Coordinates of C-alpha atoms and ligand atoms in Angstrom, one line a residue:
M237 CA 0.0 0.0 0.0
Y238 CA 1.1 3.5 -0.7
A239 CA 1.3 4.7 2.9
Q240 CA 3.8 1.8 3.7
L241 CA 5.9 2.7 0.7
V242 CA 6.2 6.3 1.7
K243 CA 7.1 5.4 5.3
T244 CA 10.5 4.0 4.1
D245 CA 11.8 7.5 3.4
G246 CA 11.6 8.4 7.1
K247 CA 9.5 11.6 6.7
G248 CA 7.1 10.7 9.4
V249 CA 4.2 9.1 7.5
K250 CA 2.1 7.0 9.8
P251 CA 2.4 3.3 8.9
L252 CA -0.7 1.2 8.4
D253 CA -0.2 -0.8 11.6
E254 CA -0.3 2.4 13.7
M255 CA -3.4 3.7 12.0
T256 CA -6.9 3.7 13.7
P257 CA -9.5 1.6 11.9
E258 CA -11.0 4.9 10.6
E259 CA -7.7 6.0 9.3
R260 CA -7.2 2.7 7.5
V261 CA -10.5 2.9 5.8
F262 CA -9.7 6.4 4.8
Q263 CA -6.3 5.5 3.4
Q264 CA -7.9 2.6 1.5
R265 CA -10.3 5.0 -0.1
I266 CA -7.3 7.2 -1.2
D267 CA -5.4 4.2 -2.5
D268 CA -8.5 3.2 -4.5
D269 CA -8.6 6.7 -6.1
Q270 CA -11.9 7.5 -4.5
K271 CA -12.6 11.3 -4.1
I272 CA -13.0 12.6 -0.5
E273 CA -15.9 15.0 -0.2
P274 CA -16.5 17.7 2.4
K275 CA -18.9 15.7 4.6
D276 CA -16.8 12.6 4.6
W277 CA -14.7 11.6 7.7
M278 CA -11.1 12.7 7.3
P279 CA -8.0 12.7 9.6
D280 CA -7.3 16.1 11.2
G281 CA -3.9 16.2 9.5
Y282 CA -5.5 15.7 6.0
R283 CA -7.9 18.6 6.7
K284 CA -5.1 20.9 8.0
N285 CA -2.7 20.0 5.2
L286 CA -5.3 20.7 2.5
I287 CA -6.3 24.0 4.1
R288 CA -2.7 25.0 4.1
Q289 CA -2.0 24.1 0.5
I290 CA -5.3 25.3 -1.0
S291 CA -5.3 28.6 0.9
Q292 CA -1.7 29.2 -0.1
H293 CA -2.6 28.4 -3.6
A294 CA -5.6 30.8 -3.5
H295 CA -3.4 33.6 -2.0
S296 CA -0.9 33.0 -4.9
E297 CA -3.6 33.6 -7.4
L298 CA -4.6 36.9 -5.8
V299 CA -1.1 38.2 -5.1
G300 CA -0.2 37.0 -8.6
Q301 CA -2.4 39.7 -10.1
L302 CA -0.2 42.4 -8.8
P303 CA 3.0 42.1 -10.9
E304 CA 0.8 41.9 -14.1
S305 CA -1.8 44.5 -13.2
N306 CA 1.1 46.9 -13.0
W307 CA 1.3 46.6 -16.8
I308 CA -2.3 46.9 -17.9
T309 CA -2.1 50.7 -18.4
R310 CA 1.2 50.3 -20.2
A311 CA 0.4 47.5 -22.6
P312 CA 1.7 48.3 -26.1
T313 CA -1.6 47.9 -28.0
L314 CA -5.4 47.9 -27.2
E315 CA -5.5 44.2 -28.0
R316 CA -2.6 43.3 -25.6
K317 CA -4.3 45.5 -22.9
A318 CA -7.6 43.6 -23.3
I319 CA -5.9 40.2 -23.2
L320 CA -3.8 41.1 -20.1
L321 CA -6.9 42.5 -18.3
A322 CA -8.8 39.3 -19.0
K323 CA -5.9 37.3 -17.7
V324 CA -5.6 39.2 -14.5
Q325 CA -9.4 38.8 -14.0
D326 CA -9.0 35.1 -14.5
E327 CA -6.5 35.0 -11.7
A328 CA -9.1 36.6 -9.3
G329 CA -11.6 34.0 -10.4
H330 CA -9.0 31.2 -9.6
G331 CA -8.5 32.7 -6.2
L332 CA -12.3 32.6 -5.6
Y333 CA -12.7 28.9 -6.7
L334 CA -9.9 28.0 -4.4
Y335 CA -11.1 29.9 -1.4
C336 CA -14.5 28.3 -1.9
A337 CA -12.8 24.8 -2.0
A338 CA -10.9 25.6 1.3
E339 CA -14.1 26.9 3.0
T340 CA -15.6 23.4 2.5
L341 CA -13.0 22.2 5.0
G342 CA -14.2 24.5 7.8
I343 CA -12.1 27.6 7.5
S344 CA -13.7 30.9 6.8
R345 CA -12.6 33.4 4.1
D346 CA -11.9 36.0 6.8
Q347 CA -9.6 33.6 8.7
M348 CA -7.7 32.9 5.4
F349 CA -7.2 36.5 4.7
D350 CA -6.1 37.1 8.2
Q351 CA -3.5 34.4 7.9
L352 CA -2.3 36.0 4.6
H353 CA -2.2 39.6 6.0
S354 CA -0.4 38.6 9.2
G355 CA 2.2 36.7 7.2
K356 CA 1.2 33.3 8.8
S357 CA 0.2 31.9 5.4
K358 CA 2.5 31.9 2.4
Y359 CA 1.9 32.7 -1.3
S360 CA 4.1 31.7 -4.2
S361 CA 7.7 33.1 -3.9
I362 CA 7.6 34.0 -7.6
F363 CA 5.4 37.0 -7.0
N364 CA 8.0 38.7 -4.9
Y365 CA 10.0 39.6 -8.0
P366 CA 9.4 42.8 -9.9
T367 CA 8.1 43.1 -13.5
L368 CA 10.4 45.7 -15.0
T369 CA 9.6 45.7 -18.8
W370 CA 6.8 44.6 -21.2
A371 CA 8.8 41.5 -22.0
D372 CA 8.3 40.4 -18.4
M373 CA 4.6 40.0 -19.2
G374 CA 5.7 37.5 -21.8
A375 CA 8.1 35.7 -19.4
V376 CA 5.5 35.6 -16.7
G377 CA 2.9 34.0 -19.0
W378 CA 5.3 31.6 -20.6
L379 CA 7.4 30.6 -17.5
V380 CA 5.3 31.4 -14.4
D381 CA 2.0 30.2 -15.8
G382 CA 3.9 27.4 -17.5
A383 CA 5.3 26.2 -14.2
A384 CA 1.9 26.7 -12.6
I385 CA 0.3 24.4 -15.1
M386 CA 3.0 21.8 -14.8
N387 CA 2.1 21.6 -11.1
Q388 CA -1.6 22.0 -11.5
V389 CA -2.5 19.5 -14.2
P390 CA -1.8 16.6 -11.9
L391 CA -3.8 18.3 -9.2
Q392 CA -6.9 17.7 -11.2
R393 CA -6.5 14.1 -9.9
T394 CA -5.9 15.2 -6.3
S395 CA -7.9 13.2 -3.7
Y396 CA -10.1 16.1 -2.4
G397 CA -13.1 16.5 -4.7
P398 CA -13.7 20.2 -4.5
Y399 CA -10.0 21.0 -5.0
A400 CA -9.7 18.6 -8.0
R401 CA -12.8 20.0 -9.6
A402 CA -11.7 23.6 -9.2
M403 CA -8.4 22.7 -10.9
V404 CA -10.1 21.6 -14.1
R405 CA -11.3 25.0 -15.0
I406 CA -8.2 26.7 -13.6
C407 CA -5.9 24.5 -15.8
K408 CA -7.9 25.4 -19.0
E409 CA -7.4 29.1 -18.3
E410 CA -3.8 28.8 -17.2
S411 CA -3.1 27.1 -20.5
F412 CA -4.4 30.1 -22.4
H413 CA -2.3 32.3 -20.1
Q414 CA 0.8 30.3 -20.9
R415 CA 0.2 30.6 -24.7
Q416 CA -0.4 34.4 -24.5
G417 CA 2.9 34.8 -22.7
F418 CA 4.7 32.7 -25.3
H419 CA 3.1 34.7 -28.0
I420 CA 4.5 37.9 -26.5
M421 CA 7.9 36.3 -26.3
M422 CA 7.7 35.3 -29.9
K423 CA 6.9 38.8 -31.0
M424 CA 9.7 40.3 -28.9
A425 CA 12.3 37.6 -29.8
N426 CA 11.6 38.2 -33.5
G427 CA 11.3 41.9 -33.2
T428 CA 14.1 44.6 -33.2
A429 CA 17.5 43.9 -31.6
A430 CA 16.4 45.9 -28.6
Q431 CA 13.2 43.9 -28.2
K432 CA 15.1 40.6 -28.4
R433 CA 17.5 41.9 -25.7
M434 CA 14.4 42.7 -23.5
A435 CA 13.1 39.2 -24.1
Q436 CA 16.5 37.6 -23.2
D437 CA 16.7 39.8 -20.1
A438 CA 13.3 38.8 -18.9
L439 CA 14.2 35.1 -19.4
N440 CA 17.4 35.7 -17.5
R441 CA 15.6 37.2 -14.5
F442 CA 12.6 34.8 -14.4
W443 CA 14.3 31.5 -15.1
Y444 CA 15.5 30.6 -11.6
P445 CA 12.6 32.1 -9.7
S446 CA 10.3 30.0 -11.9
L447 CA 12.3 26.8 -11.0
M448 CA 11.8 27.8 -7.3
M449 CA 8.0 27.7 -7.8
F450 CA 8.1 23.9 -7.5
G451 CA 9.3 24.2 -3.9
P452 CA 12.5 23.0 -2.2
S453 CA 14.4 20.0 -3.5
D454 CA 12.7 16.7 -2.4
K455 CA 15.2 16.0 0.3
D456 CA 14.2 19.3 2.0
S457 CA 10.5 19.1 1.3
V458 CA 8.6 19.0 4.6
H459 CA 5.1 17.9 3.4
S460 CA 5.7 15.9 0.2
A461 CA 5.8 12.4 1.7
Q462 CA 2.5 12.7 3.7
S463 CA 0.8 14.8 0.9
M464 CA 1.7 12.2 -1.6
A465 CA 0.4 9.4 0.6
W466 CA -2.9 11.3 0.8
K467 CA -2.7 12.2 -2.9
I468 CA -2.9 15.9 -2.0
K469 CA 0.2 16.1 -4.2
I470 CA 0.6 13.7 -7.1
N471 CA 4.3 14.4 -8.0
T472 CA 7.3 15.4 -6.0
N473 CA 8.8 18.9 -6.3
D474 CA 11.9 17.7 -8.2
E475 CA 9.9 15.5 -10.6
L476 CA 7.8 18.5 -11.7
R477 CA 10.8 20.8 -11.9
Q478 CA 12.6 18.4 -14.2
K479 CA 9.5 18.1 -16.4
F480 CA 9.3 21.8 -16.6
V481 CA 12.9 22.2 -17.7
D482 CA 12.6 19.4 -20.3
Q483 CA 9.5 21.1 -21.7
T484 CA 10.8 24.7 -21.6
V485 CA 14.4 24.5 -22.9
P486 CA 13.3 23.5 -26.5
Q487 CA 10.8 26.4 -26.4
A488 CA 13.6 28.8 -25.5
E489 CA 15.6 27.4 -28.4
Y490 CA 12.7 27.9 -30.7
L491 CA 12.5 31.5 -29.6
G492 CA 16.3 31.9 -30.3
L493 CA 16.9 32.7 -26.6
T494 CA 19.5 31.3 -24.2
V495 CA 18.6 29.7 -20.9
P496 CA 20.8 31.4 -18.3
D497 CA 22.5 28.2 -17.2
K498 CA 26.0 27.5 -18.6
D499 CA 25.9 23.9 -17.3
L500 CA 22.6 23.0 -19.0
R501 CA 23.1 19.9 -21.1
W502 CA 21.0 17.1 -22.6
N503 CA 21.6 13.6 -21.0
D504 CA 20.9 10.9 -23.5
E505 CA 20.9 8.2 -20.9
T506 CA 18.1 9.7 -18.8
G507 CA 16.4 11.4 -21.7
S508 CA 16.2 14.7 -19.8
Y509 CA 18.3 17.9 -19.2
V510 CA 20.9 18.3 -16.5
F511 CA 20.5 21.8 -15.1
T512 CA 21.8 24.0 -12.3
E513 CA 19.5 24.1 -9.3
P514 CA 18.2 27.5 -8.1
D515 CA 20.0 29.3 -5.3
W516 CA 18.2 27.8 -2.3
D517 CA 19.5 30.5 0.1
E518 CA 17.7 33.1 -2.1
F519 CA 14.5 30.9 -2.1
Y520 CA 14.4 30.7 1.7
A521 CA 15.2 34.4 2.0
V522 CA 12.2 35.2 -0.2
L523 CA 10.0 32.8 1.9
A524 CA 11.2 34.7 5.1
G525 CA 9.9 37.9 3.6
N526 CA 13.2 39.3 2.3
G527 CA 12.6 39.1 -1.5
P528 CA 12.7 42.2 -3.7
C529 CA 9.0 42.9 -3.4
N530 CA 7.6 41.0 -0.4
K531 CA 6.7 44.1 1.6
E532 CA 5.1 45.9 -1.3
R533 CA 3.0 42.9 -2.3
L534 CA 1.7 42.2 1.2
Q535 CA 1.0 45.9 1.8
A536 CA -1.0 46.0 -1.4
R537 CA -3.2 43.2 -0.2
V538 CA -3.6 44.6 3.3
D539 CA -4.5 48.0 1.8
A540 CA -7.0 46.4 -0.6
W541 CA -8.6 44.7 2.4
N542 CA -8.8 47.9 4.5
D543 CA -10.0 50.0 1.6
G544 CA -12.8 47.5 1.0
D545 CA -14.0 47.6 4.6
W546 CA -16.9 50.1 4.0
F547 CA -18.1 48.0 1.0
R548 CA -18.1 44.7 3.0
E549 CA -20.0 46.5 5.8
G550 CA -22.6 47.7 3.3
L551 CA -23.0 44.3 1.9
L552 CA -23.5 42.7 5.3
A553 CA -25.9 45.4 6.4
N554 CA -27.9 44.9 3.2
A555 CA -28.0 41.1 3.7
A556 CA -29.1 41.5 7.3
K557 CA -31.9 43.9 6.1
R558 CA -33.1 41.4 3.5
R559 CA -33.1 38.5 6.1
A560 CA -35.1 40.7 8.5
K561 CA -37.6 41.5 5.7
Q562 CA -38.0 37.9 4.7
G563 CA -38.5 37.1 8.4
E564 CA -41.3 39.7 8.6
A565 CA -42.9 38.4 5.4
A566 CA -42.9 34.7 6.7
Ligands
3HC810 N1 6.7 29.8 -2.6 C1 6.3 29.9 -1.3 N2 6.4 28.9 -0.4 C2 6.8 27.7 -0.9 C3 7.1 27.5 -2.2 C4 7.1 28.5 -3.1 N3 7.4 28.4 -4.4 N4 7.5 26.2 -2.3 C5 7.4 25.6 -1.1 N5 7.0 26.6 -0.2 C6 6.7 26.4 1.2 C7 5.6 25.4 1.5 O1 4.4 26.1 1.5 C8 6.0 25.0 2.9 O2 5.8 26.0 3.9 P1 4.6 25.8 5.0 O3 4.9 24.5 5.8 O4 4.7 27.0 5.8 O5 3.3 25.7 4.3 C9 7.6 24.9 2.8 O6 7.9 25.8 1.8 C10 8.1 23.5 2.5 O7 7.8 23.1 1.2 P2 7.2 21.7 0.8 O8 7.7 21.1 -0.4 O9 7.2 20.8 2.0 O10 5.7 22.2 0.6 P3 4.5 21.6 -0.3 O11 4.5 20.1 -0.2 O12 3.3 22.3 0.1 O13 4.9 21.9 -1.8 C11 4.0 23.3 -3.5 C12 4.9 23.2 -2.3 C13 4.6 22.5 -4.6 C14 3.9 24.8 -4.0 C15 2.6 22.8 -3.2 O14 2.1 23.5 -2.0 C16 1.6 22.9 -4.3 O15 1.6 22.1 -5.2 N6 0.6 23.8 -4.1 C17 -0.5 24.0 -5.1 C18 -0.1 24.8 -6.2 C19 0.3 26.2 -5.9 O16 0.1 26.7 -4.8 N7 0.8 27.0 -6.8 C20 1.1 28.4 -6.7 C21 1.7 28.7 -8.0 S1 1.3 30.3 -8.5 C22 -0.2 30.2 -9.2 O17 -0.8 29.2 -9.3 C23 -0.8 31.5 -9.8 C24 -0.9 31.4 -11.3 O18 -1.7 32.4 -11.7 C25 0.4 31.5 -12.0

């Protein structure tokens, strides 16, 4: 059984013989690829781990709007502006599906926002990097959304029903986002010499932060073993990172751009690329709040929340009035 297999790596996954009867039945359902639904019994750890992952994912969608919304007013054509606007709106929608999925596990939206605003809950490290030029919109779509899809397509098969179902629509939209980013890169890479330099510069700056999106290397991943035993995660961080590199390097070649890794080489034996790992010290510094834009990003979310206070109050007051009226009518 899966849980026993995972235990051998020593990352603290409970072996079958230490499980309660309820936990065994639960693990059997997971191993049989049955979906777990909100009202089903589930171990506390499963619930907590899912809330952690889904809420961080939702926060990433919301914070992920910031580096791109920065360019809506400066898009080079009306068509590009409309596309970027639609993309940024999609990300808000993704956040909402994911917050709804997390709410089915017994946490409220207010609690999740509180965790984000207080720094207790993380969001993807990638969004703590600045977007300096229009080419960055290409690199973000191509690389960041590309990395997001690599991670999220398998999550359509995750064991928790509401999360798996939310991922189906999200993946379709992310796929469009990835293509629009690649299209921007194609235009820039085949444009003037200055535009090609901008495209290369964007690739140089976003390559390693994109590789970091998959999380720490497997040996340092805290949650992978248990999350995989519960099928909250389907692949390890390193597996997905490798797939991303293998898929993306030929795309960079097609664009006529150079991946900023002098040791990058194809390995015939493994049928995959050998590449240089990201700087993990930088990754952990960003997670600790010390990336180039951490403070700015979090402040933007806190400000948006505070500025929306009067609106939320109005909505709640209106809902209370309606309920009271309905009560009178009944
Ligand atoms: N950025 C921020 N934190 C990260 C991270 C990253 N790139 N990678 C790992 N971490 C954090 C983890 O959250 C965990 O911290 P915690 O215990 O405080 O929660 C710690 O580092 C250890 O990492 P693990 O490998 O043990 O963590 P996970 O097993 O959760 O794996 C993950 C990390 C692969 C990101 C996993 O959580 C996951 O697959 N999440 C769902 C997908 C997701 O959140 N994607 C966000 C991408 S951005 C996006 O989708 C927006 C789109 O519009 C582009």
